[in-house]
Amino acid sequence: AACINTGEITGKQDYTGGIVGLMDLGRVGNCENYGAVGGKQYVGGIVGVNKCGEITGCKNKGNVKGNRYVAGICSYMTEGKLSLCENYFDVECSGALPSKNADHQCIAGVCAYAVSGSTIDKCLNRGTVFGEKMLFIAGGIAAHIKATTVTDCDNFGDVISADDNLNNTMRGYIAGVVGWGESNSNITDC
């Protein structure tokens, strides 16, 4: 592996990752995380946020926990590429939303939220995806995608909602591969 992290990472604010917190126009390749990663929002086992960058051949083998946008590999991605990545440990989204403007929580085994022409290709999740609140979007591979392509990905982990207080004002989109796909998103060969 190119880079390896074995230490626990605890972020007090946003953009927390096992290898990179915030990546803009960069590349993370063949990196591995073995430490637990925790933060508020934008928490990823490998990368917190990926803007126009590429993440390839990475593995997460540490538990990941946060309040909003939490994923085993990358929490949030815009115009990015994510390929050949694997998550093996549990991902948990729990606690209060980090701000009053936050409308929902996204949690996934690979990428919580991907937008604007992003691609997720040949990725794998084996960890449990666990959400405490019902006002959330969860998926084994991706939680919420907009104008994004997900191809040839496999999920072997459970996707669980712990909140049984569902009423007409709350919602949760939960699925084995993608919780919510919109705006010309494509999901194939999964």
Coordinates of C-alpha atoms in Angstrom, one line a residue:
A1 CA 0.0 0.0 0.0
A2 CA 1.1 3.6 -0.7
C3 CA 0.0 5.0 2.6
I4 CA -1.2 3.3 5.8
N5 CA -2.9 4.7 8.8
T6 CA -3.2 2.6 12.0
G7 CA -4.0 5.4 14.5
E8 CA -7.4 6.5 15.7
I9 CA -8.5 9.7 14.0
T10 CA -10.9 12.0 15.9
G11 CA -12.2 15.2 14.3
K12 CA -13.9 17.9 16.3
Q13 CA -15.3 19.6 13.3
D14 CA -15.9 18.7 9.6
Y15 CA -13.8 16.9 7.0
T16 CA -12.3 13.9 8.8
G17 CA -10.6 11.0 7.0
G18 CA -8.4 8.1 7.7
I19 CA -5.9 9.3 5.0
V20 CA -7.2 12.7 3.8
G21 CA -9.7 15.1 5.4
L22 CA -10.4 17.4 2.3
M23 CA -9.0 16.6 -1.2
D24 CA -9.3 19.1 -4.0
L25 CA -8.1 18.0 -7.5
G26 CA -5.9 15.2 -6.0
R27 CA -5.4 11.5 -6.1
V28 CA -5.4 8.9 -3.4
G29 CA -4.2 5.5 -4.6
N30 CA -3.6 2.1 -2.9
C31 CA -4.0 3.5 0.7
E32 CA -5.2 1.6 3.7
N33 CA -6.8 2.7 6.9
Y34 CA -6.9 0.5 10.0
G35 CA -7.8 3.1 12.7
A36 CA -11.2 4.1 13.9
V37 CA -12.3 7.4 12.3
G38 CA -14.8 9.8 14.0
G39 CA -16.1 13.3 13.5
K40 CA -19.1 15.5 13.1
Q41 CA -19.9 15.6 9.4
Y42 CA -18.1 14.6 6.2
V43 CA -16.4 11.6 7.8
G44 CA -14.8 9.0 5.6
G45 CA -12.6 5.9 6.3
I46 CA -10.2 7.0 3.6
V47 CA -11.2 10.6 2.5
G48 CA -13.6 13.0 4.2
V49 CA -14.5 15.1 1.0
N50 CA -13.3 14.6 -2.6
K51 CA -13.7 17.5 -4.9
C52 CA -12.7 16.7 -8.5
G53 CA -10.2 14.1 -7.4
E54 CA -9.7 10.3 -7.7
I55 CA -9.7 7.6 -5.1
T56 CA -8.6 4.2 -6.3
G57 CA -7.5 0.9 -4.9
C58 CA -8.0 1.9 -1.2
K59 CA -9.2 -0.2 1.7
N60 CA -10.8 0.8 5.0
K61 CA -10.5 -1.6 7.9
G62 CA -11.5 0.7 10.7
N63 CA -14.9 1.7 12.2
V64 CA -16.2 5.0 11.0
K65 CA -18.7 7.2 13.0
G66 CA -20.2 10.6 12.6
N67 CA -23.4 12.7 12.6
R68 CA -23.9 13.5 8.9
Y69 CA -22.3 12.3 5.7
V70 CA -20.5 9.3 6.9
A71 CA -19.0 6.5 4.8
G72 CA -16.5 3.7 4.7
I73 CA -14.4 5.2 1.9
C74 CA -15.5 8.8 1.1
S75 CA -18.3 10.8 2.7
Y76 CA -18.9 13.4 0.0
M77 CA -17.8 13.6 -3.6
T78 CA -18.4 16.1 -6.4
E79 CA -17.1 15.5 -9.9
G80 CA -14.9 12.8 -8.5
K81 CA -13.9 9.2 -9.3
L82 CA -14.0 6.3 -6.8
S83 CA -12.9 2.9 -8.0
L84 CA -11.6 -0.5 -6.8
C85 CA -12.2 0.5 -3.2
E86 CA -13.3 -1.8 -0.3
N87 CA -14.8 -1.2 3.1
Y88 CA -14.6 -4.0 5.6
F89 CA -15.7 -2.3 8.9
D90 CA -18.9 -0.8 10.3
V91 CA -20.1 2.7 9.5
E92 CA -22.4 4.5 12.0
C93 CA -24.3 7.7 11.7
S94 CA -25.8 8.7 15.1
G95 CA -26.5 11.6 17.4
A96 CA -28.1 15.0 16.6
L97 CA -27.6 16.6 13.3
P98 CA -24.6 19.0 13.5
S99 CA -26.6 22.1 12.6
K100 CA -30.2 23.3 12.4
N101 CA -29.8 23.7 8.7
A102 CA -29.0 20.1 8.2
D103 CA -32.0 18.4 6.7
H104 CA -30.9 14.8 6.7
Q105 CA -28.2 12.3 7.4
C106 CA -26.4 10.2 4.7
I107 CA -24.6 7.0 5.5
A108 CA -23.0 4.4 3.3
G109 CA -20.5 1.6 3.1
V110 CA -18.5 3.3 0.3
C111 CA -19.7 6.9 -0.5
A112 CA -22.4 8.8 1.4
Y113 CA -23.2 11.5 -1.1
A114 CA -22.0 11.8 -4.8
V115 CA -22.9 14.5 -7.2
S116 CA -22.1 16.3 -10.5
G117 CA -20.9 13.5 -12.8
S118 CA -19.1 11.5 -10.1
T119 CA -18.4 7.8 -10.7
I120 CA -18.3 4.8 -8.3
D121 CA -16.9 1.7 -10.0
K122 CA -16.0 -1.8 -8.9
C123 CA -16.3 -1.0 -5.2
L124 CA -17.2 -3.4 -2.3
N125 CA -18.7 -3.1 1.1
R126 CA -18.7 -5.8 3.8
G127 CA -19.3 -3.6 6.8
T128 CA -22.6 -2.9 8.6
V129 CA -24.2 0.4 7.8
F130 CA -26.1 1.6 10.9
G131 CA -28.3 4.7 11.2
E132 CA -29.8 5.9 14.4
K133 CA -32.2 8.5 13.1
M134 CA -35.1 7.8 10.6
L135 CA -34.5 11.1 8.8
F136 CA -31.7 9.6 6.8
I137 CA -30.6 8.1 3.6
A138 CA -28.6 4.9 3.7
G139 CA -27.0 2.4 1.2
G140 CA -24.6 -0.4 1.2
I141 CA -22.6 1.3 -1.6
A142 CA -23.9 4.9 -1.7
A143 CA -26.6 6.7 0.2
H144 CA -27.6 9.6 -2.1
I145 CA -26.5 10.2 -5.7
K146 CA -27.2 13.0 -8.1
A147 CA -26.0 12.8 -11.8
T148 CA -23.7 10.0 -10.7
T149 CA -22.9 6.6 -12.2
V150 CA -22.5 3.5 -10.0
T151 CA -21.2 0.4 -11.8
D152 CA -20.2 -3.1 -10.9
C153 CA -20.4 -2.7 -7.1
D154 CA -21.2 -5.3 -4.5
N155 CA -22.6 -4.9 -1.0
F156 CA -22.4 -7.8 1.5
G157 CA -23.1 -5.7 4.7
D158 CA -26.3 -5.2 6.5
V159 CA -28.0 -1.8 6.2
I160 CA -29.9 -1.0 9.5
S161 CA -32.2 1.7 10.8
A162 CA -32.5 1.7 14.6
D163 CA -35.3 4.3 14.8
D164 CA -38.7 2.7 15.0
N165 CA -40.6 6.0 15.7
L166 CA -41.5 6.5 12.0
N167 CA -44.4 8.9 11.5
N168 CA -45.7 10.8 8.5
T169 CA -43.2 13.7 8.9
M170 CA -40.1 11.5 8.9
R171 CA -38.6 9.5 6.1
G172 CA -35.8 7.2 5.4
Y173 CA -34.5 5.9 2.0
I174 CA -32.6 2.6 2.7
A175 CA -31.3 0.1 0.2
G176 CA -28.6 -2.5 -0.3
V177 CA -26.8 -0.6 -3.1
V178 CA -28.1 3.0 -3.4
G179 CA -30.6 4.6 -0.9
W180 CA -31.7 7.4 -3.3
G181 CA -30.7 8.0 -6.9
E182 CA -31.9 11.1 -8.7
S183 CA -31.1 13.6 -11.6
N184 CA -30.1 11.2 -14.3
S185 CA -28.1 8.8 -12.1
N186 CA -27.2 5.3 -13.4
I187 CA -26.8 2.1 -11.4
T188 CA -25.6 -0.9 -13.5
D189 CA -24.2 -4.4 -13.0
C190 CA -24.5 -4.2 -9.2

